[in-house]
Amino acid sequence: MKNTLLIFFVIVFSFKMKAQTVEASTIIPTNEYLDLLATNLEIPEEISKKYQKSSIDITIILTITKDGSVFNPKIQNDSLNLESNLKKAVEKLPKWNPKTEDGIAVVSRKAFNLVIPIQQIIEEEPIAGQVYAKANPKDGLRGFYSNYAKNFNGSKFSNSKEIKMLATFIVEKDGSLTNIKIVESNEPSLNKEAIRVIESMSNWNPATENGKPIRSNFTLPITIKQRN
């Protein structure tokens, strides 16, 4: 009987000692992250022509550091020499929630299959009378940022001297901004204020295709410095 109890105690103790692991995850939905990555990945013209009306299928390997940033992204069997472009594309995206073991952040790796439709990339170029224009603020980005800083409630500042955020939203056909989210922020307590200011701003010029307004996604980096 004593031996049975001892064995039971060892089994229970071993179970409790097992590390609790939470895998790394994207701040925005993973499919949106991969879509943004595919959109931001620049494909050289000679490769686009070679794979016209087709797609490029690659396997990417991301190393997620303890602070959630991606270190030295790789492409498995990079025969097209796109790794340098992949690095630039990843730098534009929000950080990850790092993997944790018993609440402690650790380095981890993630592999994804990325399919890039070349036909879509080629059609974004102004060829054969087809013109695509991205959405933009009516006063230009410089004017938008200037007005944004004026409308941001400075009394809500924390101890941070500089607020850095990444906002995503949809620019509708009428230029209104919807589905506004802050996907990355060094001051999450100010996220609501950041969204409030974007909601209060004037409508944008919507994206157009062949002169017709279309809905489009937009990613906007925001930096606000505390005034002395």
Rosetta silent file (secondary structure, phi, psi, omega in degrees, C-alpha in Angstrom):
SEQUENCE: MKNTLLIFFVIVFSFKMKAQTVEASTIIPTNEYLDLLATNLEIPEEISKKYQKSSIDITIILTITKDGSVFNPKIQNDSLNLESNLKKAVEKLPKWNPKTEDGIAVVSRKAFNLVIPIQQIIEEEPIAGQVYAKANPKDGLRGFYSNYAKNFNGSKFSNSKEIKMLATFIVEKDGSLTNIKIVESNEPSLNKEAIRVIESMSNWNPATENGKPIRSNFTLPITIKQRN
SCORE:     score description
SCORE:     0.000 S_00000001
   1 L     0.000  -42.815  179.214    0.000    0.000    0.000 S_00000001
   2 H   -63.245  -39.767  179.388    2.831    2.413    0.865 S_00000001
   3 H   -64.456  -38.751  179.202    4.549    1.667   -2.430 S_00000001
   4 H   -63.323  -43.981  179.176    1.312    2.385   -4.311 S_00000001
   5 H   -64.029  -38.271 -179.599    0.905    5.770   -2.571 S_00000001
   6 H   -64.825  -43.930  178.743    4.528    6.656   -3.298 S_00000001
   7 H   -62.797  -42.030  179.303    4.126    5.918   -6.996 S_00000001
   8 H   -62.270  -42.350  179.594    0.910    7.979   -7.087 S_00000001
   9 H   -62.568  -41.396 -179.731    2.670   10.918   -5.393 S_00000001
  10 H   -65.101  -40.280  179.697    5.532   10.801   -7.901 S_00000001
  11 H   -64.695  -46.132  179.709    3.117   10.810  -10.841 S_00000001
  12 H   -63.649  -43.606 -178.985    1.138   13.790   -9.472 S_00000001
  13 H   -63.316  -41.666  179.601    4.318   15.697   -8.609 S_00000001
  14 H   -64.379  -37.237  179.619    5.766   15.113  -12.085 S_00000001
  15 H   -65.008  -41.600 -179.465    2.535   16.380  -13.674 S_00000001
  16 H   -69.085  -27.614 -177.958    2.640   19.592  -11.663 S_00000001
  17 H   -79.304  -12.295 -177.870    6.265   20.162  -12.568 S_00000001
  18 L   -66.386  130.207 -176.527    5.514   20.105  -16.303 S_00000001
  19 L   -65.203  137.509  176.451    6.038   23.564  -17.789 S_00000001
  20 L   -87.755  116.758 -173.544    2.926   25.403  -18.937 S_00000001
  21 E  -110.856  133.340  173.973    3.598   26.506  -22.522 S_00000001
  22 E  -120.316  117.487 -176.130    1.754   29.127  -24.551 S_00000001
  23 L   -67.977  154.724  177.347    2.779   29.212  -28.202 S_00000001
  24 L   -62.100  145.947 -179.238    3.680   32.459  -29.976 S_00000001
  25 E  -145.412  153.441  178.353    0.745   34.161  -31.689 S_00000001
  26 E   -77.265  149.629  179.183    0.136   37.153  -33.917 S_00000001
  27 L   -70.130  -39.974  173.439   -1.486   40.269  -32.421 S_00000001
  28 L   -96.105  165.010  178.506   -3.841   40.469  -35.384 S_00000001
  29 L   -51.910  140.137 -175.128   -5.497   37.328  -36.842 S_00000001
  30 H   -57.498  -39.331 -179.919   -2.856   35.097  -38.419 S_00000001
  31 H   -65.026  -34.853  177.062   -4.552   35.079  -41.829 S_00000001
  32 H   -69.130  -38.637  178.509   -4.555   38.914  -41.843 S_00000001
  33 H   -61.076  -45.773 -178.845   -0.884   38.935  -40.863 S_00000001
  34 H   -69.079  -34.927  176.720    0.015   36.615  -43.736 S_00000001
  35 H   -64.052  -43.808  177.975   -2.138   38.603  -46.176 S_00000001
  36 H   -63.142  -39.625  179.789   -0.312   41.815  -45.172 S_00000001
  37 H   -63.642  -44.379  178.801    3.009   40.037  -45.503 S_00000001
  38 H   -64.376  -36.717  179.553    2.179   38.810  -49.005 S_00000001
  39 H   -68.507  -41.102 -176.406    1.002   42.305  -49.971 S_00000001
  40 H   -79.634  -15.955 -177.792    4.133   44.016  -48.617 S_00000001
  41 L   -74.343  112.580 -178.935    6.557   41.505  -50.135 S_00000001
  42 L   -78.224  129.633  179.073    8.071   43.154  -53.208 S_00000001
  43 L  -108.411  122.298  178.922    8.583   40.828  -56.160 S_00000001
  44 L   -54.906  147.994 -175.381   11.210   41.879  -58.745 S_00000001
  45 H   -58.232  -39.508 -177.989    9.790   42.619  -62.193 S_00000001
  46 H   -65.052  -32.230  177.830   11.728   39.808  -63.890 S_00000001
  47 H   -74.340  -40.017  178.275   10.216   37.257  -61.483 S_00000001
  48 H   -58.362  -43.075 -179.968    6.724   38.727  -61.915 S_00000001
  49 H   -65.565  -38.629 -178.450    6.984   38.319  -65.679 S_00000001
  50 H   -65.930  -36.881 -176.894    8.223   34.744  -65.341 S_00000001
  51 L  -105.494   23.174 -178.305    5.329   33.732  -63.093 S_00000001
  52 L   -55.340  140.249 -178.417    2.671   35.906  -64.770 S_00000001
  53 L    60.204   26.045  178.211   -0.913   34.643  -64.305 S_00000001
  54 L  -135.754 -151.590  178.053    0.436   32.183  -61.733 S_00000001
  55 E  -152.774  157.756  175.943    1.623   32.367  -58.138 S_00000001
  56 E  -103.993  128.175 -178.462    4.756   31.976  -56.056 S_00000001
  57 E  -114.115  112.033 -178.651    4.579   29.364  -53.328 S_00000001
  58 E  -129.201  156.876  174.025    7.217   29.722  -50.599 S_00000001
  59 E  -109.144  120.351 -179.366    7.769   28.460  -47.072 S_00000001
  60 E  -104.742  145.868  178.642    8.852   31.155  -44.636 S_00000001
  61 E  -121.603  117.848 -177.794   10.471   30.552  -41.253 S_00000001
  62 E  -108.845  129.413  174.014   10.068   33.268  -38.625 S_00000001
  63 E   -97.858  115.122 -177.588   12.109   33.419  -35.425 S_00000001
  64 E   -94.043  117.633 -178.186   10.040   35.146  -32.723 S_00000001
  65 L   -80.272  177.936 -176.672   12.230   36.794  -30.076 S_00000001
  66 L   -65.307  -26.168  179.691   11.396   37.317  -26.412 S_00000001
  67 L   -94.560    6.275  176.629   10.040   40.821  -27.083 S_00000001
  68 L    90.255   -3.050  177.244    7.804   39.617  -29.927 S_00000001
  69 L   -80.514  159.341 -179.711    9.881   40.988  -32.801 S_00000001
  70 E   -99.426  125.287 -177.295   10.820   38.788  -35.759 S_00000001
  71 E  -105.419  126.759  170.711   14.537   38.127  -36.161 S_00000001
  72 E    45.445   63.472  179.676   16.176   37.309  -39.483 S_00000001
  73 E   -60.880  143.503 -176.084   13.176   35.785  -41.353 S_00000001
  74 E  -122.487  155.616  172.086   14.140   32.998  -43.744 S_00000001
  75 E  -116.815  125.424 -179.413   12.738   31.401  -46.882 S_00000001
  76 L   -68.190  128.193 -178.497   13.212   27.675  -47.216 S_00000001
  77 L    52.082   61.391 -173.806   15.157   26.857  -50.404 S_00000001
  78 L   -75.312   71.474 -177.685   15.220   30.504  -51.479 S_00000001
  79 L   -71.607  -19.065 -178.567   15.839   29.912  -55.182 S_00000001
  80 L   -96.140   -0.243  178.817   14.292   33.306  -56.070 S_00000001
  81 L    55.377   54.819 -177.863   16.524   35.265  -53.669 S_00000001
  82 L  -106.265    2.988 -174.127   13.633   36.989  -51.917 S_00000001
  83 H   -61.020  -39.696  179.936   14.912   36.875  -48.328 S_00000001
  84 H   -64.340  -37.472  176.901   16.067   40.503  -48.255 S_00000001
  85 H   -69.993  -34.623  177.533   12.627   41.595  -49.500 S_00000001
  86 H   -62.896  -41.924  179.785   10.962   39.346  -46.921 S_00000001
  87 H   -60.467  -43.854  179.237   12.898   41.073  -44.137 S_00000001
  88 H   -63.951  -38.765 -179.653   11.723   44.502  -45.316 S_00000001
  89 H   -66.904  -41.965 -179.055    8.122   43.282  -45.508 S_00000001
  90 H   -64.910  -34.733 -178.525    8.209   41.792  -41.986 S_00000001
  91 H   -62.848  -22.269 -179.199    9.578   45.047  -40.550 S_00000001
  92 L   -84.906   -9.547 -173.818    6.346   46.802  -41.562 S_00000001
  93 L   -97.328  158.366  179.039    4.158   44.351  -39.627 S_00000001
  94 L   -66.912  158.337  178.027    3.166   44.347  -35.938 S_00000001
  95 L   -69.348  171.425  177.747    5.090   42.332  -33.380 S_00000001
  96 E   -99.495  164.673  161.434    3.986   38.944  -32.058 S_00000001
  97 E   -83.822  115.719 -174.056    2.931   37.735  -28.652 S_00000001
  98 L   -68.251  161.014  174.552    6.049   35.684  -27.827 S_00000001
  99 E   -67.310  141.734  178.325    5.986   32.062  -26.732 S_00000001
 100 E  -128.380  146.317  173.258    5.992   31.653  -22.950 S_00000001
 101 E  -125.379  114.617 -174.484    6.928   28.820  -20.603 S_00000001
 102 L    54.810   39.480  176.431    5.540   29.231  -17.101 S_00000001
 103 L    82.472   -1.632 -178.505    4.911   32.892  -17.921 S_00000001
 104 E  -103.517  127.464 -178.545    8.488   33.547  -19.083 S_00000001
 105 E   -68.002  137.132  178.247    9.024   34.671  -22.692 S_00000001
 106 E  -134.247  161.717  177.310   11.270   32.427  -24.797 S_00000001
 107 L   -76.407  141.754  179.520   12.508   32.413  -28.383 S_00000001
 108 E  -146.620  169.985  179.176   10.521   30.268  -30.823 S_00000001
 109 E  -126.340  145.754  177.104   10.146   29.520  -34.509 S_00000001
 110 E  -132.689  139.830  177.053    7.110   29.425  -36.780 S_00000001
 111 E  -119.006  137.045  179.974    6.858   28.137  -40.352 S_00000001
 112 E  -136.996  149.647  172.021    4.161   29.191  -42.816 S_00000001
 113 E   -94.370  125.349 -176.209    3.336   28.524  -46.428 S_00000001
 114 E  -116.785  122.782  178.792    2.901   31.828  -48.282 S_00000001
 115 E  -109.974  121.182 -177.617    1.177   31.995  -51.671 S_00000001
 116 E  -112.401  112.051  179.424    1.668   35.235  -53.614 S_00000001
 117 E   -74.583  114.192 -176.669   -0.631   35.744  -56.644 S_00000001
 118 H   -71.393  -34.293  179.208    1.506   37.387  -59.340 S_00000001
 119 H   -56.179  -41.923 -179.633   -1.444   38.368  -61.513 S_00000001
 120 H   -64.577  -41.087 -179.435   -2.673   40.627  -58.711 S_00000001
 121 H   -64.559  -43.801 -178.180    0.742   42.240  -58.298 S_00000001
 122 H   -65.559  -39.239 -176.734    1.076   42.954  -62.013 S_00000001
 123 H   -69.210  -16.042  176.856   -2.400   44.454  -62.281 S_00000001
 124 L   -73.814  -16.375  178.382   -1.534   47.042  -59.630 S_00000001
 125 L   -80.167  147.063 -178.228    0.860   48.637  -62.134 S_00000001
 126 L   -75.503   82.632 -179.868   -0.601   51.311  -64.476 S_00000001
 127 L  -121.724  151.611  175.801   -0.710   49.245  -67.695 S_00000001
 128 L    51.947   37.587  176.792   -3.131   49.170  -70.618 S_00000001
 129 L    78.059   -0.120  179.592   -5.048   52.184  -69.281 S_00000001
 130 L   -89.940  124.832 -175.478   -5.791   50.479  -65.977 S_00000001
 131 L  -124.492  129.466  175.482   -5.015   52.718  -63.034 S_00000001
 132 E  -117.251  129.419  178.482   -5.039   51.830  -59.344 S_00000001
 133 E  -123.881  132.888  179.951   -4.650   54.568  -56.728 S_00000001
 134 L   -74.272  155.811  174.929   -4.236   53.934  -53.011 S_00000001
 135 L   -65.337  149.560  179.526   -6.423   55.612  -50.406 S_00000001
 136 E  -158.087  153.742  178.078   -4.983   58.777  -48.884 S_00000001
 137 E   -66.131  147.681 -177.516   -5.969   61.650  -46.549 S_00000001
 138 L   -65.281  -29.198  177.188   -7.415   64.696  -48.327 S_00000001
 139 L   -93.522    7.788 -175.669   -4.769   66.936  -46.728 S_00000001
 140 H    81.036  162.239 -178.227   -1.993   64.403  -47.435 S_00000001
 141 H   -62.936  -37.941  179.717   -0.268   62.269  -44.832 S_00000001
 142 H   -62.404  -44.737  177.866    1.737   65.207  -43.489 S_00000001
 143 H   -65.146  -38.463  178.914   -1.427   67.241  -42.938 S_00000001
 144 H   -61.211  -48.404 -178.728   -3.178   64.215  -41.435 S_00000001
 145 H   -63.344  -37.517  179.471   -0.393   63.624  -38.918 S_00000001
 146 H   -63.454  -46.950  178.571   -0.317   67.327  -38.011 S_00000001
 147 H   -66.639  -35.238 -179.854   -4.061   67.414  -37.329 S_00000001
 148 H   -61.428  -47.197 -179.069   -3.845   64.092  -35.514 S_00000001
 149 H   -62.069  -36.615 -179.502   -1.237   65.431  -33.079 S_00000001
 150 H   -68.412  -34.141 -177.320   -3.365   68.555  -32.422 S_00000001
 151 H   -86.426  -15.422 -179.051   -6.464   66.488  -31.627 S_00000001
 152 L   -70.922  129.384 -176.728   -4.702   63.922  -29.444 S_00000001
 153 L   -74.474  100.487 -176.371   -5.473   64.625  -25.775 S_00000001
 154 H   -66.721  -21.098 -178.901   -2.047   65.300  -24.281 S_00000001
 155 H   -68.557  -14.628 -179.579   -3.382   65.293  -20.714 S_00000001
 156 H   -91.803    4.214  179.295   -3.764   61.531  -20.989 S_00000001
 157 L   -61.953  143.994  174.063   -0.060   61.008  -21.573 S_00000001
 158 L   -92.070 -154.483 -179.937    1.717   58.572  -19.307 S_00000001
 159 L   -79.088   -8.678 -178.840    5.377   58.775  -18.396 S_00000001
 160 L   -69.028  137.423  178.244    6.433   57.813  -21.913 S_00000001
 161 L   -81.635  -21.826 -177.770    8.124   60.588  -23.868 S_00000001
 162 E  -142.760  128.148  178.676    7.079   59.054  -27.185 S_00000001
 163 E  -100.118  127.137  178.217    3.999   57.043  -28.093 S_00000001
 164 E  -122.962  126.719 -178.343    4.364   54.552  -30.937 S_00000001
 165 E  -138.763  163.738  173.546    1.370   52.719  -32.350 S_00000001
 166 E  -130.782  117.404 -178.123    0.286   50.839  -35.448 S_00000001
 167 E  -107.758  145.658  172.297   -3.310   51.309  -36.572 S_00000001
 168 E  -126.783  147.397  178.072   -5.241   49.359  -39.179 S_00000001
 169 E  -162.728  171.547  176.702   -8.597   50.289  -40.708 S_00000001
 170 E  -108.151  131.428  172.622  -10.733   50.046  -43.816 S_00000001
 171 E   -94.882  112.578 -177.155  -11.213   53.040  -46.093 S_00000001
 172 L   -74.979  172.989 -178.117  -14.728   52.689  -47.460 S_00000001
 173 L   -60.442  -30.615 -179.747  -15.866   53.752  -50.936 S_00000001
 174 L   -89.009    4.188  178.287  -17.148   57.055  -49.516 S_00000001
 175 L    89.841   -4.696  177.814  -13.811   57.707  -47.764 S_00000001
 176 L   -73.400  154.022 -177.675  -15.055   56.976  -44.249 S_00000001
 177 E  -105.830  125.634 -178.417  -12.806   54.937  -41.957 S_00000001
 178 E  -129.282  168.633  177.387  -14.218   51.784  -40.371 S_00000001
 179 E    52.597   46.448 -176.943  -13.020   48.767  -38.371 S_00000001
 180 E   -76.945  128.179  179.712  -10.312   50.878  -36.707 S_00000001
 181 E  -136.472  147.425  169.728   -7.885   48.847  -34.572 S_00000001
 182 E  -102.566  110.070 -173.012   -4.627   49.497  -32.764 S_00000001
 183 E   -96.489  -12.137  177.372   -2.629   46.337  -33.435 S_00000001
 184 E  -152.090  136.511 -176.909    0.626   47.440  -31.807 S_00000001
 185 E  -161.208  138.967  174.317    1.292   49.983  -29.068 S_00000001
 186 L   -89.919   -2.017  176.035    3.909   50.802  -26.450 S_00000001
 187 L  -140.503   76.978 -176.993    1.135   52.433  -24.374 S_00000001
 188 H   -56.527  -25.721 -179.984   -2.016   50.250  -24.570 S_00000001
 189 H   -65.167  -17.279 -179.084   -3.794   52.530  -22.067 S_00000001
 190 H  -102.050    6.004 -177.723   -3.908   55.202  -24.798 S_00000001
 191 H   -61.175  -41.112 -179.462   -5.328   52.960  -27.531 S_00000001
 192 H   -63.448  -39.234  178.387   -8.898   54.227  -27.024 S_00000001
 193 H   -65.260  -40.256  178.788   -7.722   57.824  -27.341 S_00000001
 194 H   -62.192  -43.118  179.068   -5.844   56.950  -30.545 S_00000001
 195 H   -67.107  -40.319  179.285   -8.966   55.345  -32.039 S_00000001
 196 H   -57.410  -43.597 -178.453  -11.135   58.298  -30.941 S_00000001
 197 H   -65.562  -43.026  178.740   -8.915   60.744  -32.812 S_00000001
 198 H   -61.012  -41.983  179.969   -8.959   58.661  -36.016 S_00000001
 199 H   -63.857  -28.678 -176.986  -12.770   58.437  -35.818 S_00000001
 200 H   -83.773  -11.074 -175.881  -13.000   62.239  -35.474 S_00000001
 201 L   -77.177  161.299 -179.711  -10.900   62.964  -38.573 S_00000001
 202 L   -67.115  158.976  176.456  -12.299   63.915  -41.998 S_00000001
 203 L   -61.626  153.565  179.760  -13.050   61.308  -44.636 S_00000001
 204 E   -94.175  171.783  164.753  -10.183   60.205  -46.892 S_00000001
 205 E   -80.384  120.344 -177.039   -9.901   59.957  -50.627 S_00000001
 206 L   -70.589  162.284  172.385  -10.807   56.294  -51.207 S_00000001
 207 E   -65.507  149.835  179.117   -8.715   53.908  -53.253 S_00000001
 208 E  -131.605  150.247  175.174   -9.762   53.755  -56.891 S_00000001
 209 E  -133.681  118.340 -174.612   -9.519   51.201  -59.644 S_00000001
 210 L    57.132   34.244  176.918  -10.107   52.385  -63.176 S_00000001
 211 L    83.961   -3.370 -178.894  -11.440   55.599  -61.677 S_00000001
 212 E  -104.022  133.864  179.299  -14.049   53.847  -59.505 S_00000001
 213 E   -62.658  139.741  176.394  -13.883   54.002  -55.667 S_00000001
 214 E  -135.523  158.119  174.632  -13.183   50.684  -53.943 S_00000001
 215 L   -74.446  146.986  179.042  -12.832   49.529  -50.333 S_00000001
 216 E  -152.530  153.273  175.113   -9.262   49.023  -49.174 S_00000001
 217 E   -87.905  148.187  179.069   -7.240   48.110  -46.099 S_00000001
 218 E  -139.797  135.691  175.732   -4.772   50.634  -44.696 S_00000001
 219 E  -113.369  124.672 -172.504   -1.982   50.255  -42.127 S_00000001
 220 E  -125.039  115.393  173.209   -0.909   53.502  -40.453 S_00000001
 221 E   -77.179  139.119 -178.936    2.098   53.947  -38.131 S_00000001
 222 E  -127.774  129.002  175.565    1.538   56.648  -35.493 S_00000001
 223 E  -129.954  126.181  179.540    4.203   58.433  -33.445 S_00000001
 224 E  -128.964  125.160  179.196    3.348   61.156  -30.954 S_00000001
 225 E   -98.548  137.770 -179.899    5.952   62.988  -28.905 S_00000001
 226 L   -70.754  132.696  179.502    5.074   64.480  -25.558 S_00000001
 227 L   -80.793  140.216  179.129    5.280   68.239  -25.557 S_00000001
 228 L   -76.698    0.000    0.000    7.471   69.902  -22.944 S_00000001
